[in-house]
């Protein structure tokens, strides 16, 4: 961030897409706190800041009469908390762009902060509308993108807006820079052995990544519901476990590719199985390839926990994305906890450990181990696409 911010009005795209409860209280402010260094840096240099972000999916969750649910999705809910964190009164504009927003932005003095309304209230945002992006660009002399969580989207505020600034008028924020640097530590010349731990529910989201990871990882560990697609592809009986049948062939191909490349591919040898998807379900420990009819694997078993922890313990670089089981329910959280602990231990021994976004971040902070790994990313989908080797529109736009 080597722009000169003194006496400049800086339009900063942040990712303030935080979870709110029914009373519009923030339940996890991590994303807001992660954006503070960039905001404070600009203010300290004598600039003023116009913040824009999306919150939720207001276009998809409209009221019955078809109008926007402003009460639910307004960024005004964030103003008080942000003011407390910054120790200054943050101004709020109930519009994202237009006359009022422009007037308020132009009246800012050095050290002032203005938060404008949810970018997704305008349907042009997700369409990458140029007119809207141009209107947004009028809010600042300079543009800083610090929203890694949406950097994989070519939206008006994340990518298109950057067109209206010269190369020397735009930059990545401190958080975006840190995200890129840490992801690159895994991608470029990592210390070996490299282990990738993948879990979660949707194979289709991550299967491409598995193929890509094989080009540089020494070990690949697959847990969570994802594992059962691979186990079924190998002829295992997985009962009612979550399986993506249309991905069975691809799973077989990936297992063959791993063999050819000499990549160790680990699946859970045993599972905690349940007779229904419920916290109060009956539970048993069984080999993952012999799950009873009507039962389902909801967590990795005790042997798998040991196997996976051993591989992680012997690694110098570890990437983790996705829980090992249904960690939201305590009886099925042990596998995920074991991975989090193994990562913390490996970090302590000098390994570089990256937790890549989404549910694994929720899991690791629920277990209060987020300070014990090397880096916790704020971007789920964005981190995965970056690691797949894709160029993210939000990053590309500020560098051209
Ligand atoms: P994803 O969005 O693909 O990272 O998936 C995260 C979700 O996967 C979490 O909500 C977990 O509860 C869920 N999950 C993990 N393991 C299992 C499993 N064995 N069966 C069903 N859901 C699972």
CSV table of C-alpha atoms and ligand atoms in Angstrom, one decimal:
chain,number,residue,atom,x,y,z
A,1,UNK,CA,0.0,0.0,0.0
A,2,UNK,CA,2.5,2.6,-1.1
A,3,UNK,CA,0.0,5.3,-2.2
A,4,UNK,CA,0.2,8.7,-0.6
A,5,UNK,CA,-3.0,9.1,1.4
A,6,UNK,CA,-2.4,12.6,2.9
A,7,UNK,CA,-5.4,14.8,2.2
A,8,UNK,CA,-6.9,12.2,-0.1
A,9,UNK,CA,-10.3,10.7,0.1
A,10,UNK,CA,-9.9,7.0,-0.2
A,11,UNK,CA,-12.6,4.6,-1.4
A,12,UNK,CA,-12.0,1.3,0.3
A,13,UNK,CA,-13.8,-1.9,-0.6
A,14,UNK,CA,-13.9,-4.0,2.6
A,15,UNK,CA,-15.5,-7.3,3.3
A,16,UNK,CA,-18.0,-6.5,6.1
A,17,UNK,CA,-20.2,-9.4,5.2
A,18,UNK,CA,-20.5,-10.4,8.9
A,19,UNK,CA,-23.1,-12.8,10.4
A,20,UNK,CA,-25.9,-11.0,12.3
A,21,UNK,CA,-28.5,-12.4,14.7
A,22,UNK,CA,-32.3,-11.7,14.7
A,23,UNK,CA,-31.8,-8.5,16.5
A,24,UNK,CA,-29.2,-7.4,14.0
A,25,UNK,CA,-26.3,-7.8,16.5
A,26,UNK,CA,-23.0,-8.9,15.0
A,27,UNK,CA,-22.2,-12.5,16.1
A,28,UNK,CA,-18.7,-12.6,14.7
A,29,UNK,CA,-16.8,-9.4,13.9
A,30,UNK,CA,-13.6,-11.1,12.6
A,31,UNK,CA,-14.0,-9.6,9.1
A,32,UNK,CA,-14.4,-6.1,10.4
A,33,UNK,CA,-11.4,-6.4,12.7
A,34,UNK,CA,-9.3,-7.7,9.9
A,35,UNK,CA,-10.0,-4.5,7.9
A,36,UNK,CA,-8.9,-2.1,10.7
A,37,UNK,CA,-5.2,-2.0,9.9
A,38,UNK,CA,-5.9,-0.6,6.4
A,39,UNK,CA,-8.4,1.9,7.6
A,40,UNK,CA,-6.1,3.1,10.4
A,41,UNK,CA,-3.1,3.3,8.1
A,42,UNK,CA,-4.9,5.7,5.8
A,43,UNK,CA,-6.3,7.8,8.6
A,44,UNK,CA,-2.9,8.0,10.3
A,45,UNK,CA,-1.4,9.4,7.0
A,46,UNK,CA,-4.0,12.1,7.0
A,47,UNK,CA,-6.5,10.7,4.6
A,48,UNK,CA,-10.2,10.2,4.9
A,49,UNK,CA,-12.0,6.9,4.2
A,50,UNK,CA,-15.2,6.0,2.3
A,51,UNK,CA,-16.0,2.4,3.1
A,52,UNK,CA,-18.2,0.2,0.9
A,53,UNK,CA,-19.1,-3.5,1.3
A,54,UNK,CA,-21.9,-5.9,0.6
A,55,UNK,CA,-23.9,-7.7,3.4
A,56,UNK,CA,-25.8,-10.9,2.6
A,57,UNK,CA,-27.8,-11.4,-0.5
A,58,UNK,CA,-30.5,-8.7,-0.5
A,59,UNK,CA,-31.5,-9.3,-4.1
A,60,UNK,CA,-32.2,-13.0,-3.5
A,61,UNK,CA,-34.0,-12.4,-0.2
A,62,UNK,CA,-36.5,-9.7,-1.0
A,63,UNK,CA,-39.7,-9.1,1.0
A,64,UNK,CA,-43.0,-10.7,0.0
A,65,UNK,CA,-44.0,-7.5,-1.9
A,66,UNK,CA,-40.8,-7.7,-4.0
A,67,UNK,CA,-39.1,-4.8,-2.3
A,68,UNK,CA,-35.6,-4.9,-0.7
A,69,UNK,CA,-35.5,-5.9,3.0
A,70,UNK,CA,-33.5,-2.8,4.0
A,71,UNK,CA,-34.1,-3.3,7.7
A,72,UNK,CA,-32.4,-6.7,7.5
A,73,UNK,CA,-29.5,-5.9,5.1
A,74,UNK,CA,-28.6,-2.3,5.9
A,75,UNK,CA,-25.0,-1.6,6.7
A,76,UNK,CA,-26.3,0.8,9.4
A,77,UNK,CA,-26.3,-2.2,11.7
A,78,UNK,CA,-22.5,-2.1,11.6
A,79,UNK,CA,-22.0,1.5,12.3
A,80,UNK,CA,-22.0,1.5,16.1
A,81,UNK,CA,-19.6,-1.4,16.4
A,82,UNK,CA,-17.2,0.0,13.8
A,83,UNK,CA,-17.2,3.4,15.6
A,84,UNK,CA,-16.3,1.6,18.8
A,85,UNK,CA,-13.5,-0.4,17.1
A,86,UNK,CA,-12.1,2.7,15.4
A,87,UNK,CA,-12.7,4.9,18.5
A,88,UNK,CA,-14.3,7.6,16.3
A,89,UNK,CA,-17.8,8.3,15.1
A,90,UNK,CA,-18.3,6.7,11.7
A,91,UNK,CA,-20.7,8.6,9.4
A,92,UNK,CA,-23.3,6.6,7.5
A,93,UNK,CA,-25.0,7.3,4.2
A,94,UNK,CA,-28.2,5.4,3.4
A,95,UNK,CA,-27.3,5.4,-0.3
A,96,UNK,CA,-24.3,3.6,-1.9
A,97,UNK,CA,-23.8,6.1,-4.7
A,98,UNK,CA,-25.6,9.2,-6.0
A,99,UNK,CA,-26.1,12.8,-4.8
A,100,UNK,CA,-26.3,12.3,-1.1
A,101,UNK,CA,-23.3,9.9,-1.0
A,102,UNK,CA,-21.2,12.2,-3.1
A,103,UNK,CA,-22.1,15.2,-0.9
A,104,UNK,CA,-21.2,13.4,2.3
A,105,UNK,CA,-18.0,12.0,0.8
A,106,UNK,CA,-16.9,15.5,-0.4
A,107,UNK,CA,-17.5,17.0,3.0
A,108,UNK,CA,-15.1,14.5,4.7
A,109,UNK,CA,-12.1,16.0,6.4
A,110,UNK,CA,-8.8,14.3,7.1
A,111,UNK,CA,-9.4,11.5,9.7
A,112,UNK,CA,-13.1,11.1,8.9
A,113,UNK,CA,-14.8,7.8,8.0
A,114,UNK,CA,-17.9,7.4,6.0
A,115,UNK,CA,-19.7,4.1,5.5
A,116,UNK,CA,-22.0,3.9,2.5
A,117,UNK,CA,-25.0,1.6,2.1
A,118,UNK,CA,-24.9,-2.1,1.1
A,119,UNK,CA,-23.4,-2.3,-2.4
A,120,UNK,CA,-25.8,-5.2,-3.3
A,121,UNK,CA,-28.9,-3.0,-2.9
A,122,UNK,CA,-28.1,-2.1,-6.5
A,123,UNK,CA,-28.7,-5.0,-8.8
A,124,UNK,CA,-25.8,-3.7,-10.9
A,125,UNK,CA,-23.3,-4.7,-8.3
A,126,UNK,CA,-23.2,-8.4,-8.9
A,127,UNK,CA,-23.6,-7.8,-12.7
A,128,UNK,CA,-20.4,-5.7,-12.7
A,129,UNK,CA,-22.4,-2.8,-14.1
A,130,UNK,CA,-20.0,-0.1,-15.5
A,131,UNK,CA,-22.3,2.8,-14.9
A,132,UNK,CA,-22.6,1.9,-11.2
A,133,UNK,CA,-18.9,1.3,-10.9
A,134,UNK,CA,-18.2,4.8,-12.4
A,135,UNK,CA,-20.6,6.3,-9.8
A,136,UNK,CA,-18.8,4.4,-7.1
A,137,UNK,CA,-15.4,5.7,-8.3
A,138,UNK,CA,-16.5,9.3,-7.8
A,139,UNK,CA,-16.6,8.7,-4.1
A,140,UNK,CA,-12.8,8.6,-3.8
A,141,UNK,CA,-9.6,10.1,-5.2
A,142,UNK,CA,-7.9,6.7,-4.6
A,143,UNK,CA,-9.2,3.2,-4.5
A,144,UNK,CA,-8.0,0.4,-2.2
A,145,UNK,CA,-9.4,-3.1,-2.4
A,146,UNK,CA,-9.1,-5.0,0.9
A,147,UNK,CA,-12.0,-7.5,0.3
A,148,UNK,CA,-10.2,-10.8,-0.3
A,149,UNK,CA,-13.4,-12.7,0.5
A,150,UNK,CA,-15.0,-11.3,-2.7
A,151,UNK,CA,-11.9,-11.0,-4.8
A,152,UNK,CA,-13.0,-13.9,-7.0
A,153,UNK,CA,-16.1,-12.0,-8.1
A,154,UNK,CA,-16.0,-9.5,-11.0
A,155,UNK,CA,-18.5,-7.2,-9.3
A,156,UNK,CA,-18.9,-3.4,-9.7
A,157,UNK,CA,-17.3,-2.6,-6.3
A,158,UNK,CA,-14.6,-5.3,-6.3
A,159,UNK,CA,-13.2,-5.2,-9.8
A,160,UNK,CA,-15.0,-2.9,-12.4
A,161,UNK,CA,-14.6,0.2,-10.2
A,162,UNK,CA,-10.8,-0.1,-10.4
A,163,UNK,CA,-11.0,0.7,-14.2
A,164,UNK,CA,-11.8,4.3,-13.3
A,165,UNK,CA,-8.5,4.8,-11.4
A,166,UNK,CA,-5.0,5.0,-12.9
A,167,UNK,CA,-2.4,2.5,-11.9
A,168,UNK,CA,-0.9,5.0,-9.4
A,169,UNK,CA,-4.3,5.7,-7.8
A,170,UNK,CA,-5.2,2.2,-6.7
A,171,UNK,CA,-3.8,-0.6,-4.5
A,172,UNK,CA,-4.4,-3.7,-2.6
A,173,UNK,CA,-5.1,-3.1,1.1
A,174,UNK,CA,-3.0,-4.6,3.9
A,175,UNK,CA,-5.3,-7.6,4.4
A,176,UNK,CA,-5.5,-8.4,0.7
A,177,UNK,CA,-1.7,-8.2,0.5
A,178,UNK,CA,-1.3,-10.5,3.5
A,179,UNK,CA,-3.8,-13.0,2.0
A,180,UNK,CA,-1.8,-13.1,-1.3
A,181,UNK,CA,1.6,-13.4,0.5
A,182,UNK,CA,0.4,-16.3,2.6
A,183,UNK,CA,-1.3,-18.2,-0.2
A,184,UNK,CA,1.9,-17.8,-2.2
A,185,UNK,CA,3.9,-19.4,0.6
A,186,UNK,CA,1.9,-22.6,-0.1
A,187,UNK,CA,1.9,-22.2,-3.9
A,188,UNK,CA,5.5,-21.1,-4.6
A,189,UNK,CA,8.4,-23.2,-3.4
A,190,UNK,CA,6.9,-24.4,-0.1
A,191,UNK,CA,9.0,-26.3,2.5
A,192,UNK,CA,8.4,-30.1,2.1
A,193,UNK,CA,6.6,-32.3,2.8
A,194,UNK,CA,3.5,-30.4,1.9
A,195,UNK,CA,0.1,-31.7,3.1
A,196,UNK,CA,-3.3,-30.6,2.0
A,197,UNK,CA,-6.3,-31.4,4.2
A,198,UNK,CA,-9.7,-31.1,2.6
A,199,UNK,CA,-13.1,-31.7,4.1
A,200,UNK,CA,-16.6,-30.4,4.0
A,201,UNK,CA,-19.6,-31.4,2.2
A,202,UNK,CA,-19.4,-30.5,-1.5
A,203,UNK,CA,-17.0,-32.5,-3.6
A,204,UNK,CA,-17.9,-30.5,-6.7
A,205,UNK,CA,-16.6,-27.3,-5.1
A,206,UNK,CA,-13.2,-28.8,-4.3
A,207,UNK,CA,-12.6,-31.6,-6.7
A,208,UNK,CA,-10.8,-29.3,-9.2
A,209,UNK,CA,-8.6,-28.1,-6.3
A,210,UNK,CA,-7.6,-31.7,-5.5
A,211,UNK,CA,-6.4,-32.2,-9.0
A,212,UNK,CA,-4.4,-28.9,-8.8
A,213,UNK,CA,-3.0,-29.7,-5.4
A,214,UNK,CA,-1.5,-32.9,-6.7
A,215,UNK,CA,0.9,-30.9,-8.7
A,216,UNK,CA,2.7,-29.7,-5.6
A,217,UNK,CA,1.4,-31.5,-2.5
A,218,UNK,CA,3.2,-34.6,-1.1
A,219,UNK,CA,0.2,-35.7,0.9
A,220,UNK,CA,-3.5,-35.2,0.4
A,221,UNK,CA,-5.9,-36.0,3.2
A,222,UNK,CA,-9.7,-36.1,2.4
A,223,UNK,CA,-12.2,-36.2,5.3
A,224,UNK,CA,-15.7,-34.9,5.9
A,225,UNK,CA,-18.6,-35.9,3.7
A,226,UNK,CA,-16.3,-35.6,0.7
A,227,UNK,CA,-14.4,-38.7,1.7
A,228,UNK,CA,-17.5,-41.0,1.0
A,229,UNK,CA,-17.5,-40.2,-2.7
A,230,UNK,CA,-14.0,-41.5,-2.9
A,231,UNK,CA,-14.7,-44.5,-0.7
A,232,UNK,CA,-17.7,-45.4,-2.7
A,233,UNK,CA,-15.7,-45.0,-5.9
A,234,UNK,CA,-13.3,-47.6,-4.5
A,235,UNK,CA,-16.2,-50.0,-4.0
A,236,UNK,CA,-16.9,-49.3,-0.3
A,237,UNK,CA,-20.3,-49.5,1.2
A,238,UNK,CA,-21.2,-46.1,2.6
A,239,UNK,CA,-24.9,-46.4,3.5
A,240,UNK,CA,-26.7,-43.1,3.6
A,241,UNK,CA,-23.5,-41.0,3.7
A,242,UNK,CA,-23.5,-37.9,1.6
A,243,UNK,CA,-22.2,-38.9,-1.8
A,244,UNK,CA,-22.1,-37.1,-5.2
A,245,UNK,CA,-22.7,-39.9,-7.5
A,246,UNK,CA,-22.0,-37.9,-10.6
A,247,UNK,CA,-18.4,-37.4,-9.3
A,248,UNK,CA,-17.6,-41.1,-8.8
A,249,UNK,CA,-15.7,-41.4,-12.1
A,250,UNK,CA,-13.7,-38.3,-11.4
A,251,UNK,CA,-12.9,-39.5,-7.9
A,252,UNK,CA,-11.5,-42.7,-9.4
A,253,UNK,CA,-9.4,-40.7,-11.9
A,254,UNK,CA,-8.0,-38.5,-9.1
A,255,UNK,CA,-7.0,-41.6,-7.1
A,256,UNK,CA,-5.3,-43.0,-10.1
A,257,UNK,CA,-3.6,-39.7,-10.8
A,258,UNK,CA,-2.3,-39.6,-7.2
A,259,UNK,CA,-0.8,-43.0,-7.6
A,260,UNK,CA,0.9,-42.1,-10.8
A,261,UNK,CA,2.4,-38.9,-9.4
A,262,UNK,CA,3.5,-40.6,-6.1
A,263,UNK,CA,1.2,-38.4,-4.0
A,264,UNK,CA,0.0,-40.1,-0.8
A,265,UNK,CA,-3.8,-40.0,-0.7
A,266,UNK,CA,-5.3,-40.5,2.7
A,267,UNK,CA,-9.0,-41.3,3.4
A,268,UNK,CA,-10.4,-42.1,6.8
A,269,UNK,CA,-10.1,-45.8,7.6
A,270,UNK,CA,-12.9,-45.5,10.2
A,271,UNK,CA,-15.9,-43.2,10.7
A,272,UNK,CA,-18.3,-42.2,13.5
A,273,UNK,CA,-21.6,-43.3,12.0
A,274,UNK,CA,-25.1,-42.3,13.0
A,275,UNK,CA,-28.6,-43.7,12.3
A,276,UNK,CA,-29.8,-40.2,11.4
A,277,UNK,CA,-28.6,-36.6,10.9
A,278,UNK,CA,-29.3,-35.5,14.4
A,279,UNK,CA,-27.3,-34.5,17.5
A,280,UNK,CA,-29.2,-37.2,19.4
A,281,UNK,CA,-28.7,-40.0,16.8
A,282,UNK,CA,-27.4,-43.4,17.8
A,283,UNK,CA,-23.6,-43.6,17.2
A,284,UNK,CA,-21.1,-46.3,16.4
A,285,UNK,CA,-17.5,-46.5,15.1
A,286,UNK,CA,-17.1,-48.5,11.9
A,287,UNK,CA,-14.7,-49.0,9.0
A,288,UNK,CA,-15.6,-46.3,6.5
A,289,UNK,CA,-16.0,-48.8,3.7
A,290,UNK,CA,-18.5,-50.9,5.8
A,291,UNK,CA,-21.2,-48.5,6.8
A,292,UNK,CA,-24.5,-50.1,7.6
A,293,UNK,CA,-27.6,-49.6,5.4
A,294,UNK,CA,-29.5,-46.6,6.6
A,295,UNK,CA,-26.6,-45.2,8.6
A,296,UNK,CA,-24.3,-42.4,7.6
A,297,UNK,CA,-20.7,-41.3,8.3
A,298,UNK,CA,-20.8,-38.0,10.2
A,299,UNK,CA,-17.2,-37.7,11.4
A,300,UNK,CA,-13.9,-39.4,10.9
A,301,UNK,CA,-13.2,-42.2,13.5
A,302,UNK,CA,-10.5,-42.5,16.2
A,303,UNK,CA,-8.0,-44.4,13.9
A,304,UNK,CA,-8.4,-41.8,11.2
A,305,UNK,CA,-7.8,-39.0,13.7
A,306,UNK,CA,-4.5,-40.7,14.6
A,307,UNK,CA,-3.5,-41.4,11.0
A,308,UNK,CA,-4.2,-37.8,9.9
A,309,UNK,CA,-2.5,-36.2,12.9
A,310,UNK,CA,0.6,-38.2,12.2
A,311,UNK,CA,0.8,-37.1,8.6
A,312,UNK,CA,0.2,-33.5,9.6
A,313,UNK,CA,2.9,-33.8,12.4
A,314,UNK,CA,5.5,-34.8,9.8
A,315,UNK,CA,4.8,-31.9,7.5
A,316,UNK,CA,6.5,-28.6,6.9
A,317,UNK,CA,3.7,-26.9,5.1
A,318,UNK,CA,0.0,-27.6,5.7
A,319,UNK,CA,-3.1,-26.3,4.0
A,320,UNK,CA,-6.5,-27.0,5.5
A,321,UNK,CA,-9.9,-26.3,4.0
A,322,UNK,CA,-13.2,-27.9,5.3
A,323,UNK,CA,-14.3,-29.7,8.4
A,324,UNK,CA,-13.7,-33.5,9.0
A,325,UNK,CA,-17.3,-34.0,10.1
A,326,UNK,CA,-20.5,-32.2,11.1
A,327,UNK,CA,-18.5,-30.2,13.7
A,328,UNK,CA,-21.5,-28.0,14.4
A,329,UNK,CA,-22.9,-30.9,16.4
A,330,UNK,CA,-20.7,-31.8,19.4
A,331,UNK,CA,-20.9,-35.6,19.0
A,332,UNK,CA,-19.4,-35.2,15.5
A,333,UNK,CA,-16.8,-32.5,16.2
A,334,UNK,CA,-13.9,-34.7,17.4
A,335,UNK,CA,-12.3,-35.2,14.0
A,336,UNK,CA,-12.2,-31.5,13.2
A,337,UNK,CA,-10.9,-30.7,16.6
A,338,UNK,CA,-8.1,-33.3,16.1
A,339,UNK,CA,-7.1,-31.7,12.8
A,340,UNK,CA,-7.1,-28.2,14.4
A,341,UNK,CA,-4.9,-29.5,17.3
A,342,UNK,CA,-2.5,-31.3,14.9
A,343,UNK,CA,-2.1,-28.0,12.9
A,344,UNK,CA,-1.4,-26.1,16.1
A,345,UNK,CA,1.2,-28.6,17.1
A,346,UNK,CA,2.9,-28.7,13.7
A,347,UNK,CA,3.0,-24.8,13.8
A,348,UNK,CA,4.7,-25.0,17.1
A,349,UNK,CA,7.3,-27.3,15.6
A,350,UNK,CA,8.0,-24.8,12.8
A,351,UNK,CA,5.6,-25.8,10.0
A,352,UNK,CA,3.8,-23.2,8.0
A,353,UNK,CA,0.0,-23.8,8.4
A,354,UNK,CA,-2.7,-22.0,6.4
A,355,UNK,CA,-6.4,-22.4,7.2
A,356,UNK,CA,-8.2,-21.5,4.1
A,357,UNK,CA,-11.5,-19.9,4.7
A,358,UNK,CA,-15.1,-20.9,5.2
A,359,UNK,CA,-16.2,-23.5,7.7
A,360,UNK,CA,-12.7,-24.5,8.7
A,361,UNK,CA,-12.2,-20.9,10.0
A,362,UNK,CA,-15.5,-21.2,11.9
A,363,UNK,CA,-14.3,-24.5,13.3
A,364,UNK,CA,-10.9,-23.3,14.4
A,365,UNK,CA,-12.2,-20.2,16.0
A,366,UNK,CA,-14.9,-22.2,17.8
A,367,UNK,CA,-12.0,-24.3,19.2
A,368,UNK,CA,-10.1,-21.1,20.0
A,369,UNK,CA,-7.0,-22.3,18.1
A,370,UNK,CA,-7.0,-19.6,15.5
A,371,UNK,CA,-3.9,-17.9,17.1
A,372,UNK,CA,-2.0,-21.2,17.1
A,373,UNK,CA,-1.8,-21.6,13.3
A,374,UNK,CA,0.4,-19.5,10.9
A,375,UNK,CA,-2.4,-17.8,9.0
A,376,UNK,CA,-6.2,-17.9,8.9
A,377,UNK,CA,-7.6,-16.7,5.6
A,378,UNK,CA,-10.8,-14.6,5.4
A,379,UNK,CA,-11.7,-15.9,2.0
A,380,UNK,CA,-13.3,-19.3,1.4
A,381,UNK,CA,-14.1,-19.5,-2.3
A,382,UNK,CA,-11.5,-16.8,-3.1
A,383,UNK,CA,-8.7,-18.8,-1.4
A,384,UNK,CA,-9.7,-22.0,-3.2
A,385,UNK,CA,-9.7,-20.2,-6.6
A,386,UNK,CA,-6.3,-18.6,-5.8
A,387,UNK,CA,-4.9,-22.0,-4.9
A,388,UNK,CA,-6.3,-23.5,-8.1
A,389,UNK,CA,-4.1,-21.0,-9.9
A,390,UNK,CA,-6.9,-18.8,-11.2
A,391,UNK,CA,-6.4,-15.1,-11.6
A,392,UNK,CA,-8.9,-13.4,-9.3
A,393,UNK,CA,-10.7,-10.4,-10.9
A,394,UNK,CA,-10.4,-8.3,-7.7
A,395,UNK,CA,-6.6,-8.7,-7.7
A,396,UNK,CA,-6.2,-8.3,-11.4
A,397,UNK,CA,-8.2,-5.1,-11.6
A,398,UNK,CA,-5.9,-3.2,-9.2
A,399,UNK,CA,-2.7,-4.3,-10.9
A,400,UNK,CA,-3.5,-3.3,-14.5
B,1,LIG,P1,-18.3,-27.1,2.8
B,1,LIG,O1,-19.1,-25.9,2.6
B,1,LIG,O2,-18.2,-27.9,1.5
B,1,LIG,O3,-16.9,-26.8,3.3
B,1,LIG,O4,-19.0,-28.0,3.9
B,1,LIG,C1,-19.1,-27.7,5.2
B,1,LIG,C2,-20.1,-28.5,5.8
B,1,LIG,O5,-19.9,-29.8,5.6
B,1,LIG,C3,-20.3,-28.3,7.3
B,1,LIG,O6,-21.5,-27.6,7.6
B,1,LIG,C4,-20.3,-29.7,7.9
B,1,LIG,O7,-21.3,-29.9,8.8
B,1,LIG,C5,-20.5,-30.5,6.7
B,1,LIG,N1,-20.0,-31.9,6.8
B,1,LIG,C6,-18.8,-32.3,7.1
B,1,LIG,N2,-18.7,-33.6,7.2
B,1,LIG,C7,-19.9,-34.1,6.9
B,1,LIG,C8,-20.5,-35.4,6.8
B,1,LIG,N3,-19.7,-36.5,7.0
B,1,LIG,N4,-21.8,-35.5,6.5
B,1,LIG,C9,-22.5,-34.5,6.3
B,1,LIG,N5,-22.1,-33.2,6.3
B,1,LIG,C10,-20.8,-33.0,6.6
